[in-house]
Short mmCIF file of C-alpha atoms and ligand atoms in Angstrom, two decimals:
data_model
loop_
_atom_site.label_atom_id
_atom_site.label_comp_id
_atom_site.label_asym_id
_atom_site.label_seq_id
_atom_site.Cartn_x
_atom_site.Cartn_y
_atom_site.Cartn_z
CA UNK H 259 220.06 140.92 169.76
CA UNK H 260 216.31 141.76 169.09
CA UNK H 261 213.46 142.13 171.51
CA UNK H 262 209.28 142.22 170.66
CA UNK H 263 207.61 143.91 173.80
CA UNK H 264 203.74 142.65 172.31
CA UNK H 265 200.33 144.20 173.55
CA UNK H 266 201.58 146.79 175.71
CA UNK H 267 200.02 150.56 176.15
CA UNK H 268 202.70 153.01 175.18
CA UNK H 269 202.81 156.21 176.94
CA UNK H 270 205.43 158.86 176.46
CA UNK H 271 204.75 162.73 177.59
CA UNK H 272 202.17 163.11 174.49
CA UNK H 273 201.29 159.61 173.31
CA UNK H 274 198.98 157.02 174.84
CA UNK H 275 198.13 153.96 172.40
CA UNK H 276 198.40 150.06 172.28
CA UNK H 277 201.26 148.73 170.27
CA UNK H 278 204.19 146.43 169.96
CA UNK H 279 207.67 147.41 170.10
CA UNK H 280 210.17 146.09 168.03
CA UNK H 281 213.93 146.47 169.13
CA UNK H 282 217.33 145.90 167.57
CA UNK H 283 220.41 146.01 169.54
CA UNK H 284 220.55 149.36 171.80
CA UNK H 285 217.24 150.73 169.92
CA UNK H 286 214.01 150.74 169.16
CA UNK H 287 213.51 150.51 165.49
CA UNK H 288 209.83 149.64 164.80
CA UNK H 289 206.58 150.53 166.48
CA UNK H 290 203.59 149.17 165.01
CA UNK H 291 200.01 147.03 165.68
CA UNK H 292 200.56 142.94 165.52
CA UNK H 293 204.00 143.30 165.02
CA UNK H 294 205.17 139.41 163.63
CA UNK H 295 208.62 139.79 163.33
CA UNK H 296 211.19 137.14 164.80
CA UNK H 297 212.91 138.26 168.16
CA UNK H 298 215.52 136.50 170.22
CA UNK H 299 213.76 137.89 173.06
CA UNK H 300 209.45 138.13 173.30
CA UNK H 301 207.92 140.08 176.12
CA UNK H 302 203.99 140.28 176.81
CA UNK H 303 203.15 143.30 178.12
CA UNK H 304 199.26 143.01 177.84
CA UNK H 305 197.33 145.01 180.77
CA UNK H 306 200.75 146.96 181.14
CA UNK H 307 201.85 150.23 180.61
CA UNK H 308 204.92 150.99 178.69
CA UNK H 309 206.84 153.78 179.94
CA UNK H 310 210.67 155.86 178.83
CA UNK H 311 212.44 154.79 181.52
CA UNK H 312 213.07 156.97 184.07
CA UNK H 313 215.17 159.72 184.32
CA UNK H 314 216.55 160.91 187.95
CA UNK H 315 218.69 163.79 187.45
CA UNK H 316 219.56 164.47 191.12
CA UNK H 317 221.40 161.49 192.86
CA UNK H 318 224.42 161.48 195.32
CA UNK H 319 226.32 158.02 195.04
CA UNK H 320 229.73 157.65 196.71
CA UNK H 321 229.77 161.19 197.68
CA UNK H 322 232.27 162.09 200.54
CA UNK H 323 229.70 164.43 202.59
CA UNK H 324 229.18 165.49 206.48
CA UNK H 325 231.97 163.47 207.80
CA UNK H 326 231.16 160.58 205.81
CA UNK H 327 229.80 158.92 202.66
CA UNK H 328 226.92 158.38 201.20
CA UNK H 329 225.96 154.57 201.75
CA UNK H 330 225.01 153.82 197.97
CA UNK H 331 227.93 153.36 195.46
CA UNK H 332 227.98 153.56 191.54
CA UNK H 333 227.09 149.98 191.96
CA UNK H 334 224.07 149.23 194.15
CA UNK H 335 222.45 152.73 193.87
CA UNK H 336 222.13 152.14 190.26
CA UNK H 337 220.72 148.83 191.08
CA UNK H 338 218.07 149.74 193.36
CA UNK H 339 217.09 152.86 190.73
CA UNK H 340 216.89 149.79 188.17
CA UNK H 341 214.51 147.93 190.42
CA UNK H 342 212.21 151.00 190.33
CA UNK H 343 212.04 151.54 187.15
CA UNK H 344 215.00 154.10 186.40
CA UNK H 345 217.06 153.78 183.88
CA UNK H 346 219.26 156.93 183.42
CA UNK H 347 220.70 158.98 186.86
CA UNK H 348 222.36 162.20 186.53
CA UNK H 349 224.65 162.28 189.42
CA UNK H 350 227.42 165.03 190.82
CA UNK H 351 231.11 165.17 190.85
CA UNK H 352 232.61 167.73 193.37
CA UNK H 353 235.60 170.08 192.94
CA UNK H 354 237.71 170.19 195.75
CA UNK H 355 238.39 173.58 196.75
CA UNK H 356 241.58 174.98 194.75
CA UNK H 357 241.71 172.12 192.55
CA UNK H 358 240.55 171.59 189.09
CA UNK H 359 237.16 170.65 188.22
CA UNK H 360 238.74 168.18 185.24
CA UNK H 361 240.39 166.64 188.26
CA UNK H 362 237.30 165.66 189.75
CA UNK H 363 235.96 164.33 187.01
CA UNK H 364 238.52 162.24 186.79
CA UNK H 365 237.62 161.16 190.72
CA UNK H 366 234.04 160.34 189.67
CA UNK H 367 234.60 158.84 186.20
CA UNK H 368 236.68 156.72 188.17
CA UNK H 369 234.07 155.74 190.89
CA UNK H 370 231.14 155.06 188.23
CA UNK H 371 233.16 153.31 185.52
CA UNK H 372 232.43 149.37 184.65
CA UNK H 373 230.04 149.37 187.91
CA UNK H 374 226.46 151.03 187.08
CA UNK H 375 223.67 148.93 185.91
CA UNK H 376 222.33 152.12 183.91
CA UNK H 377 223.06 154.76 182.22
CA UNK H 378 224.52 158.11 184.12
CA UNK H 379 225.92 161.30 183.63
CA UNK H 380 227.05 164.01 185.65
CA UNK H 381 226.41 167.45 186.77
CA UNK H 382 229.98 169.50 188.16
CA UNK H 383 229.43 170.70 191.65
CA UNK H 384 231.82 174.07 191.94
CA UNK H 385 233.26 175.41 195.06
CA UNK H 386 235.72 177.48 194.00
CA UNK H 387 235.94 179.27 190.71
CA UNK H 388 239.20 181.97 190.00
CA UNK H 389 239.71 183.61 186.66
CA UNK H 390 242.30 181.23 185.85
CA UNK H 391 239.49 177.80 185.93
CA UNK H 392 236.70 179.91 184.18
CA UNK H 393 238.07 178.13 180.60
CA UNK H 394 237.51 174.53 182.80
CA UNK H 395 233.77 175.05 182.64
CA UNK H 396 233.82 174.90 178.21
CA UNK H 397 236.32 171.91 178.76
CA UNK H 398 233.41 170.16 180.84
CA UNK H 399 231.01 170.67 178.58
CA UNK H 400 232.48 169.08 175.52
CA UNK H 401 233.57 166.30 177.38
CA UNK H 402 229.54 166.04 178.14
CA UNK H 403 229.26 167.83 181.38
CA UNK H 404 226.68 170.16 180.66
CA UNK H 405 225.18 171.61 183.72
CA UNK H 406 226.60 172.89 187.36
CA UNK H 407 225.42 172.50 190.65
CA UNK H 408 225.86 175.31 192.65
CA UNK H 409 224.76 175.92 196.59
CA UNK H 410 223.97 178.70 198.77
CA UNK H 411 224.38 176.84 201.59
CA UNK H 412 226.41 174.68 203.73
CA UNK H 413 228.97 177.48 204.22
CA UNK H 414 232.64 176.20 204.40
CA UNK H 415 231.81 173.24 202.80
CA UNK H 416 229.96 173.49 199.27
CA UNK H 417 228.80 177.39 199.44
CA UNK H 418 229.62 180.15 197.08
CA UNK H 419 229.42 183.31 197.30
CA UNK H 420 226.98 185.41 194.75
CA UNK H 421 230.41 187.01 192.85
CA UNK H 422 231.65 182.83 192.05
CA UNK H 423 228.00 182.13 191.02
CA UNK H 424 227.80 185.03 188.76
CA UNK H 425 230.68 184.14 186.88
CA UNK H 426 230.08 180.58 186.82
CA UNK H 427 226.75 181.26 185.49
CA UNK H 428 228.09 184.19 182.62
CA UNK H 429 230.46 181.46 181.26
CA UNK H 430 227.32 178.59 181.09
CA UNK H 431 225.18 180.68 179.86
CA UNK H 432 227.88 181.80 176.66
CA UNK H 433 228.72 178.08 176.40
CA UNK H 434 224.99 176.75 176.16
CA UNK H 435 224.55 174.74 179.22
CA UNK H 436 222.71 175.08 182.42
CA UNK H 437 223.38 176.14 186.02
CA UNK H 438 221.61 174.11 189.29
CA UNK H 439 220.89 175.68 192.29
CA UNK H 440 221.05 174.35 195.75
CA UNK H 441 218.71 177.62 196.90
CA UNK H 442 218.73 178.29 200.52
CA UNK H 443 220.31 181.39 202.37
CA UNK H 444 223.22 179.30 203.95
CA UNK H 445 224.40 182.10 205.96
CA UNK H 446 221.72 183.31 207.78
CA UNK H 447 220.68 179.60 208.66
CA UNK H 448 224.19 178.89 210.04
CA UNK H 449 223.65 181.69 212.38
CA UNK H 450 220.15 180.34 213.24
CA UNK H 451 221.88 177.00 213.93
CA UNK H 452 224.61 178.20 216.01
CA UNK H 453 221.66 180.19 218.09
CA UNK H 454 219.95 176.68 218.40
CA UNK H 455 223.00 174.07 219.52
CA UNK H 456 224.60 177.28 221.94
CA UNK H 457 219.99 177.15 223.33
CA UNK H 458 220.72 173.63 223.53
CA UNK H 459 218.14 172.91 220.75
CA UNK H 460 220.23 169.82 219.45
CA UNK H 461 217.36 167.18 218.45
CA UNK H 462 216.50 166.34 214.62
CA UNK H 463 213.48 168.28 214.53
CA UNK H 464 215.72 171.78 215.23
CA UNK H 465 216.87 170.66 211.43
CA UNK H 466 213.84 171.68 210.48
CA UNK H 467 212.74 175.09 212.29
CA UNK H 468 216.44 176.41 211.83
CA UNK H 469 215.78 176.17 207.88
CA UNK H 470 212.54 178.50 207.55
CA UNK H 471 211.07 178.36 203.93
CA UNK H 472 211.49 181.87 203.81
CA UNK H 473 215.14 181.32 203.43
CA UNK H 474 214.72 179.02 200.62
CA UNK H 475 212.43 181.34 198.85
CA UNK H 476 215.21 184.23 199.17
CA UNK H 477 217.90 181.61 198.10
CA UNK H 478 215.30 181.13 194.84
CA UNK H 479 215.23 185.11 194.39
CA UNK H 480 218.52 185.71 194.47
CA UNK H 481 219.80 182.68 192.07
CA UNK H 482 216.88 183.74 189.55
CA UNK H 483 217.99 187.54 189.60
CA UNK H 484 221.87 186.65 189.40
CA UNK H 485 220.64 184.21 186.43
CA UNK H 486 218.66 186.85 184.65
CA UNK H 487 221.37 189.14 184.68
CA UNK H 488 223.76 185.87 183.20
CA UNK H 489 221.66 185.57 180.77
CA UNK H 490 221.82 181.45 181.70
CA UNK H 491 218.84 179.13 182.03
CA UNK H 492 218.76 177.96 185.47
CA UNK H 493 217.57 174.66 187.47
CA UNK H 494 216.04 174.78 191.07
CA UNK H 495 217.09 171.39 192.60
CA UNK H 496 214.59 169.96 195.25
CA UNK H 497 212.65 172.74 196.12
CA UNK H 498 210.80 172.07 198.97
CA UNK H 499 208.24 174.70 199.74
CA UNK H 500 205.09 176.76 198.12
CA UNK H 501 207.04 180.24 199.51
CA UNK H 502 210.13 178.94 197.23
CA UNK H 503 207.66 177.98 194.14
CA UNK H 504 206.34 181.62 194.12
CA UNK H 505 209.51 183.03 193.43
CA UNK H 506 209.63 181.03 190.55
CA UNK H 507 206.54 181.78 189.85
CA UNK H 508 207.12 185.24 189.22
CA UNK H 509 210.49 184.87 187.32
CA UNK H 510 208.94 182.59 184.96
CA UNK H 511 205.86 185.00 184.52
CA UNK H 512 208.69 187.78 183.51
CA UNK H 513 209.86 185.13 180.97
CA UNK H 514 212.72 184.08 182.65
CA UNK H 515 214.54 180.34 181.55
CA UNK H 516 213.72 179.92 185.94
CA UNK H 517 212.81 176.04 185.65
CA UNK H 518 212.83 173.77 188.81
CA UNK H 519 212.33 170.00 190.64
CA UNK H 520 210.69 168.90 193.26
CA UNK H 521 211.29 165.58 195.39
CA UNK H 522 209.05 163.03 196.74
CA UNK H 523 210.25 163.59 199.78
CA UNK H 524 208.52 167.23 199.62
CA UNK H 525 205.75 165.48 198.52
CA UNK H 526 204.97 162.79 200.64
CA UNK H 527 206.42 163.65 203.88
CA UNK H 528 206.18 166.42 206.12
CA UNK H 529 207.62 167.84 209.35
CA UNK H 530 205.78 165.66 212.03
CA UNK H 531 208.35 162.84 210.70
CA UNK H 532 210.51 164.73 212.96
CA UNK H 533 208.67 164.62 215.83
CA UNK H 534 208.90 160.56 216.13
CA UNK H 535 210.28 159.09 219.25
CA UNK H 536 214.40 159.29 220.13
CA UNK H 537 216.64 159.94 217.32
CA UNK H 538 214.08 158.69 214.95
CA UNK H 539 213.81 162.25 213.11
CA UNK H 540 217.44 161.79 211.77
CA UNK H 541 216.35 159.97 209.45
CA UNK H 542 214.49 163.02 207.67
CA UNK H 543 217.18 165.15 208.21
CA UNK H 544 217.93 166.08 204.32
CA UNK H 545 218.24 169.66 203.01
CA UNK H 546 216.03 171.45 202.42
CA UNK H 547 214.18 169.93 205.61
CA UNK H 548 210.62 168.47 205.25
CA UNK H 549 207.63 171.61 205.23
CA UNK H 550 204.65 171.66 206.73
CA UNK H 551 201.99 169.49 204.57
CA UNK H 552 200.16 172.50 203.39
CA UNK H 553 202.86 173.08 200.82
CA UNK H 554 202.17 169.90 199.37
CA UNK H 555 199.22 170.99 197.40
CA UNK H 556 200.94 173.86 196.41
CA UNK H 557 203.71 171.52 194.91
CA UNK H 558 201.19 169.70 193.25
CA UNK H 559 199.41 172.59 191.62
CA UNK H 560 203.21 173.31 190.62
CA UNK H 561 203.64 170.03 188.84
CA UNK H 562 200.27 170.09 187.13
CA UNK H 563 200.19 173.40 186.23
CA UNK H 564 204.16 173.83 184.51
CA UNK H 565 205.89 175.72 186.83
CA UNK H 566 207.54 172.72 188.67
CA UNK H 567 209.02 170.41 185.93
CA UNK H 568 210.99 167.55 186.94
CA UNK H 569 210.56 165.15 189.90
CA UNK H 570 213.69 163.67 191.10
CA UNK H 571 214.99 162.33 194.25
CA UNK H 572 218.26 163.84 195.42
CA UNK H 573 218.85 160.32 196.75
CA UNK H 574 221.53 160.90 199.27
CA UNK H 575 221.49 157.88 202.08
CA UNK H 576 223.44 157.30 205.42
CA UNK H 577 222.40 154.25 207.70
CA UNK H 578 220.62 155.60 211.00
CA UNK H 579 222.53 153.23 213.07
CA UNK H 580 226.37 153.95 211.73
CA UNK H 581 225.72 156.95 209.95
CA UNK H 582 223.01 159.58 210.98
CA UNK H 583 224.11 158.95 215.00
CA UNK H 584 227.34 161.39 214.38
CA UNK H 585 224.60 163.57 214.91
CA UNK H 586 223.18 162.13 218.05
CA UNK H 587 223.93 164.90 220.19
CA UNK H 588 223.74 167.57 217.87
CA UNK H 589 221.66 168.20 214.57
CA UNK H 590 223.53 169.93 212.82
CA UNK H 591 225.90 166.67 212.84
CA UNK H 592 223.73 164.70 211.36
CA UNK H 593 224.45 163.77 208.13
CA UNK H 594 222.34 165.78 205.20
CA UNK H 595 220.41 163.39 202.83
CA UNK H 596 217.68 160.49 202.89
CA UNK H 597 217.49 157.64 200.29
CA UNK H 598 214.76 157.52 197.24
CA UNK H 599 215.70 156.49 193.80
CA UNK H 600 214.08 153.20 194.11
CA UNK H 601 210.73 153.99 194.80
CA UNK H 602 210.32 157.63 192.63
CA UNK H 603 207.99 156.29 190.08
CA UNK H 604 205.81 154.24 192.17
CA UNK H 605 205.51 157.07 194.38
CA UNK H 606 204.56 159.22 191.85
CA UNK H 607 202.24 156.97 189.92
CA UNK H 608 200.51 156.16 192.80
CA UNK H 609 200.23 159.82 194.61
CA UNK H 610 199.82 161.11 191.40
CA UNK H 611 198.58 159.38 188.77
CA UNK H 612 195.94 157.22 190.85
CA UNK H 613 194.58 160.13 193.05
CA UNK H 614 194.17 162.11 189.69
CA UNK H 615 196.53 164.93 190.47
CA UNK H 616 198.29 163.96 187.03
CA UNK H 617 197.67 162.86 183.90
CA UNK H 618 199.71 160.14 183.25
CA UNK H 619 201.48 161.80 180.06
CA UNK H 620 202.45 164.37 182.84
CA UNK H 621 203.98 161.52 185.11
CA UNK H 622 205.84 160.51 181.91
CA UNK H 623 207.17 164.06 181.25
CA UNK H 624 207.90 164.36 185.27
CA UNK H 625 209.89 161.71 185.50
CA UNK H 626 211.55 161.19 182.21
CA UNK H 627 210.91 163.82 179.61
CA UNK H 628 211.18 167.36 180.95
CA UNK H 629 214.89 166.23 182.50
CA UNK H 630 216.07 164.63 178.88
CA UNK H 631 215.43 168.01 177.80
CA UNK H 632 216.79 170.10 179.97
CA UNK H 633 219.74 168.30 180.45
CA UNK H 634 220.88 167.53 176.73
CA UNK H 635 219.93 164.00 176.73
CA UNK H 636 216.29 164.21 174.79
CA UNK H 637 215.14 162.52 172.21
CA UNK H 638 217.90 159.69 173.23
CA UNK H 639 216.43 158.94 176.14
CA UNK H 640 212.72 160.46 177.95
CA UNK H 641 210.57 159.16 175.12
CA UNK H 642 209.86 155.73 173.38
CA UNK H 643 210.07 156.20 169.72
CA UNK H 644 212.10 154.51 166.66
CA UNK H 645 215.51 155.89 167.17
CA UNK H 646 215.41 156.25 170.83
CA UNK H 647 217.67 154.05 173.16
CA UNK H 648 215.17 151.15 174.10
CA UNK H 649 215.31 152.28 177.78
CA UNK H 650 211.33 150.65 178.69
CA UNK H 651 209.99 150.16 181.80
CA UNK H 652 207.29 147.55 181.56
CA UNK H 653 204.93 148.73 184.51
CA UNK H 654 201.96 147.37 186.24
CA UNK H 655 199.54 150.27 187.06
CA UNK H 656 197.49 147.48 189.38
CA UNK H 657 200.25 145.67 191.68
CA UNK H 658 199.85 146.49 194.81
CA UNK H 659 203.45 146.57 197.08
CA UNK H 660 204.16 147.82 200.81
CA UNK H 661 207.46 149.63 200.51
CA UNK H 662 209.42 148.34 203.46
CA UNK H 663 213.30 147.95 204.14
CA UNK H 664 211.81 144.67 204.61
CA UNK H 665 209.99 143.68 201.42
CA UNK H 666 212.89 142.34 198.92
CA UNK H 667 210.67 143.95 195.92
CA UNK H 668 210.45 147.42 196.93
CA UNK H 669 214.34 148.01 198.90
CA UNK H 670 217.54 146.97 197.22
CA UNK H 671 219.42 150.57 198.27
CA UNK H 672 222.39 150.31 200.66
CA UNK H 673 220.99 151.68 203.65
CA UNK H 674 219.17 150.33 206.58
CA UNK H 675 215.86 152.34 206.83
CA UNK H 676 213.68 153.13 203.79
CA UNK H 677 212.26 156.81 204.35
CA UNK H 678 208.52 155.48 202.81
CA UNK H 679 208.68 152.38 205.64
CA UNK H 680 205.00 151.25 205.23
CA UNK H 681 203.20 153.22 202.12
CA UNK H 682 201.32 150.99 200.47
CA UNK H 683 201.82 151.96 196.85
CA UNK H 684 199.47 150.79 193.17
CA UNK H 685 201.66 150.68 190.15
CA UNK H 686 205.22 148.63 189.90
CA UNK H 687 208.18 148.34 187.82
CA UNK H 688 207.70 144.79 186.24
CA UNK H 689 210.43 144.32 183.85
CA UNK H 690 213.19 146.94 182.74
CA UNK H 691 215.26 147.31 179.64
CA UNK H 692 218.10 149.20 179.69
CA UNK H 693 219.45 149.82 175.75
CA UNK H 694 217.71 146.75 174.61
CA UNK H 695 218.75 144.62 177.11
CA UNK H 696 216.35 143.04 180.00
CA UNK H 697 217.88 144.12 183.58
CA UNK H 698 215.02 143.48 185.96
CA UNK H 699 212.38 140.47 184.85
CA UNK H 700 209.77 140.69 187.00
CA UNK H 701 211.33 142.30 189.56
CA UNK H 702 214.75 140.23 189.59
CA UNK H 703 217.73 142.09 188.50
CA UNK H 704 219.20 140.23 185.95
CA UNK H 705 221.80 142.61 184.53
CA UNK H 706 225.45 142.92 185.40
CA UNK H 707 227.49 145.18 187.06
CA UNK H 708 229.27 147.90 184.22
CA UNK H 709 225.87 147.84 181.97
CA UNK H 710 225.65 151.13 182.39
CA UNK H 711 227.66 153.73 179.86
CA UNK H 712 228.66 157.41 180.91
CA UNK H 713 226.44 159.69 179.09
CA UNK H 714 228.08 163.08 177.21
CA UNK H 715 225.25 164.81 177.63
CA UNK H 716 224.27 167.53 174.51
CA UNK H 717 223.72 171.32 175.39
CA UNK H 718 220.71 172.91 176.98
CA UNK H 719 217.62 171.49 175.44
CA UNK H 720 214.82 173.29 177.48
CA UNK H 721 213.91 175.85 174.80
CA UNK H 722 213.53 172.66 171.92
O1 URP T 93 220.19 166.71 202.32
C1 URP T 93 220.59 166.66 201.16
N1 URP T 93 219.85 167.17 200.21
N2 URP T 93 221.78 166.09 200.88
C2 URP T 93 222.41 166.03 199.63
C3 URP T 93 223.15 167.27 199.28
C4 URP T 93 222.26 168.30 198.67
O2 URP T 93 222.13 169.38 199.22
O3 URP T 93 221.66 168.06 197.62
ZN1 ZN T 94 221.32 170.47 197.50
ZN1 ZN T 95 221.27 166.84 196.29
#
């Protein structure tokens, strides 16, 4: 199977030129002006960008979580992150307390396998982590689990305390790979919570003023010191706020591996979504919670500047109508997590790119790039060059789309509210391939179900 992509502008995180692309089975092999070789497959991407495509490494699919499940599977969340241009998801399996992490990624081999439409991997969330399971963590990674997720919060349910994260994060950092951070001081906002529903505070936008960025920023601290001391590189997942952003700030001014991503959600959105009529706010009730929009520029200046590196989406939906309303008549209830992987890269091209916040070689390496690196996947996949898995997303900086739960272009996820309802966005995922193979022609998905191969992901690449 061969495909020419003809005429297109090819950008990776350094590169910007016109070019055709010449692919052979899963890769690309040549890369060259007026290519005139014989395909079985010809694409035209004149007046199109070219782009790796994209690389979400924060996703929740099928995850058991706040009394239910998240309303993507393996099956139509990779889908809808197909439709939008994303071709690789990096997404979490969960110990279950007192049982063994190899167990559980047994669970979620068995929930992704023969049903994604792209490529995945996974991080290994640990909740518990005796003596006796420390040698589980060198078992994960050559079986290509190569980062944790760790969280401060959500106490009795995911949390762990600072002496399980230490030695989670001694035994990454001696086996090469990388610890994630779910950074927010989950005790103290449990107590602020319990203050709130016993005040009778119980509507969506308490979500929000019980989580005060200060919190995450002390979450940040913390995980950065205990890291330091690990001597392990460590990931901030969807940090939300510009008090947060200092503290990595400062670590990575003392020359610590601190690295973080931020969300579109944090970029886009802000607390007066929870101020809409009724129960309306549930449907922004994801943690961290939505800032105030001041911090948005601050997240910008993050992304331009180096100190933010990744954007993903920690897509995690629930349906407002059957899902979000076990929360109706208390917040905290409510499940935690809003949907996003289809619409990342528009988002981001258009916020970004087209208001010149970012260059679009940055878009490239926050969307694609920085992630392949840091999580063991690069030059495989974040970059088009000969060699490199032929995952393109042909992209049209000029189209012009209203993301709506309504508009069949723009919403394929699961769920029955889109949290962007009405953003008019330039730039659109066109056409997809997905190891040499078309999946979405101009906007249709025409892949099938099982695509999509489990990635063993390599060690830590951030210092390459
Ligand atoms: O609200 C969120 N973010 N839900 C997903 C779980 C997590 O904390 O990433
Ligand atoms: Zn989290
Ligand atoms: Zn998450």
């Amino acid at each position: 199977m061969s495909v020419l992509i003809k005429n297109g502008r090819v950008i990776t995180a350094v590169d910007d030129y016109l070019a055709d692309i010449f692919i052979e089975n899963e890769t690309v092999t040549l890369i060259g002006k007026a290519l005139e070789m014989e395909a079985d497959e010809a694409i035209d991407a004149s007046g199109k960008y070219l782009f790796p495509g994209g690389l979400d490494p924060h996703t929740h699919l099928d995850m058991p979580f706040g009394g239910t499940t998240s309303a993507d599977d393996f099956e139509t969340g990779t889908r809808a992150a197909a439709h939008g241009g994303t071709t690789t998801l990096i997404d979490f399996a969960i110990q279950s307390k007192g049982h063994s992490t190899l167990e559980a990624l047994d669970t979620w081999h068995a929930k992704a396998d023969g049903k994604t439409a792209i490529d995945y991997g996974f991080h290994m969330i640990v909740t518990d982590l005796e003596d006796n399971r420390v040698h589980e963590m060198k078992m994960l990674a050559d079986a290509g689990v190569t980062s944790y997720k760790l969280f401060m919060a959500y106490p009795g349910v995911l949390y762990v305390d600072d002496g399980t994260i230490y030695r989670a994060m001694k035994k990454a950092g001696e086996d090469g790979t990388v610890v994630c951070m779910h950074a927010e001081n989950g005790i103290v906002i449990d107590e602020i919570v319990k203050q709130a529903v016993a005040d009778g505070k119980t509507e969506p936008k308490y979500h929000a003023i019980t989580r005060p960025t200060r919190m995450e920023a002390e979450g940040v601290h913390r995980a950065i010191s205990i890291a330091e001391v690990a001597h392990v590189p460590i990931y901030i997942v969807h940090l939300s706020s510009s008090d947060a952003l200092e503290q990595v700030m400062l670590a990575r001014n003392r020359g610590v591996h601190a690295f973080a991503e931020t969300c579109p959600q944090y970029l886009f959105l802000d607390d007066s979504y929870y101020d809409q009529e009724g129960f309306e706010g549930a449907k922004y009730v994801m943690t961290p919670a939505l800032r105030e929009k001041w911090n948005q520029d601050e997240l910008w200046k993050g992304l331009k500047f180096g100190d933010l590196q990744s954007i993903a989406t920690d897509h995690c939906p629930f349906c407002f109508k059957d899902q979000k309303v076990l929360g109706i008549d208390d917040f905290s209830k409510i499940p935690n997590g809003a949907p996003g992987v289809e619409n990342r890269m528009s988002l981001v091209f258009n916020g970004g790119v087209k208001t010149g916040r970012i260059s679009l070689n940055k878009f490239v390496e926050l969307t694609s790039t920085a992630a392949a690196k840091t999580f063991g996947l690069f030059p495989k996949k974040g970059t088009i060059a000969v060699g490199s898995d032929a995952d393109i997303v042909v992209f049209d900086p000029n189209r012009t789309e209203t993301i709506s739960v309504n508009n069949a272009c723009t919403h394929h996820m699961n769920v029955d509210y889109n949290s962007y309802e009405g953003f008019e966005v330039t730039g659109f995922t066109e056409t997809v391939l997905s190891r040499g193979k078309i999946i979405i022609n101009n906007c249709e998905y025409v892949g099938k179900k099982g695509d999509g191969h489990f990635l063993k992901r390599g060690l830590y690449g951030g210092m390459k």
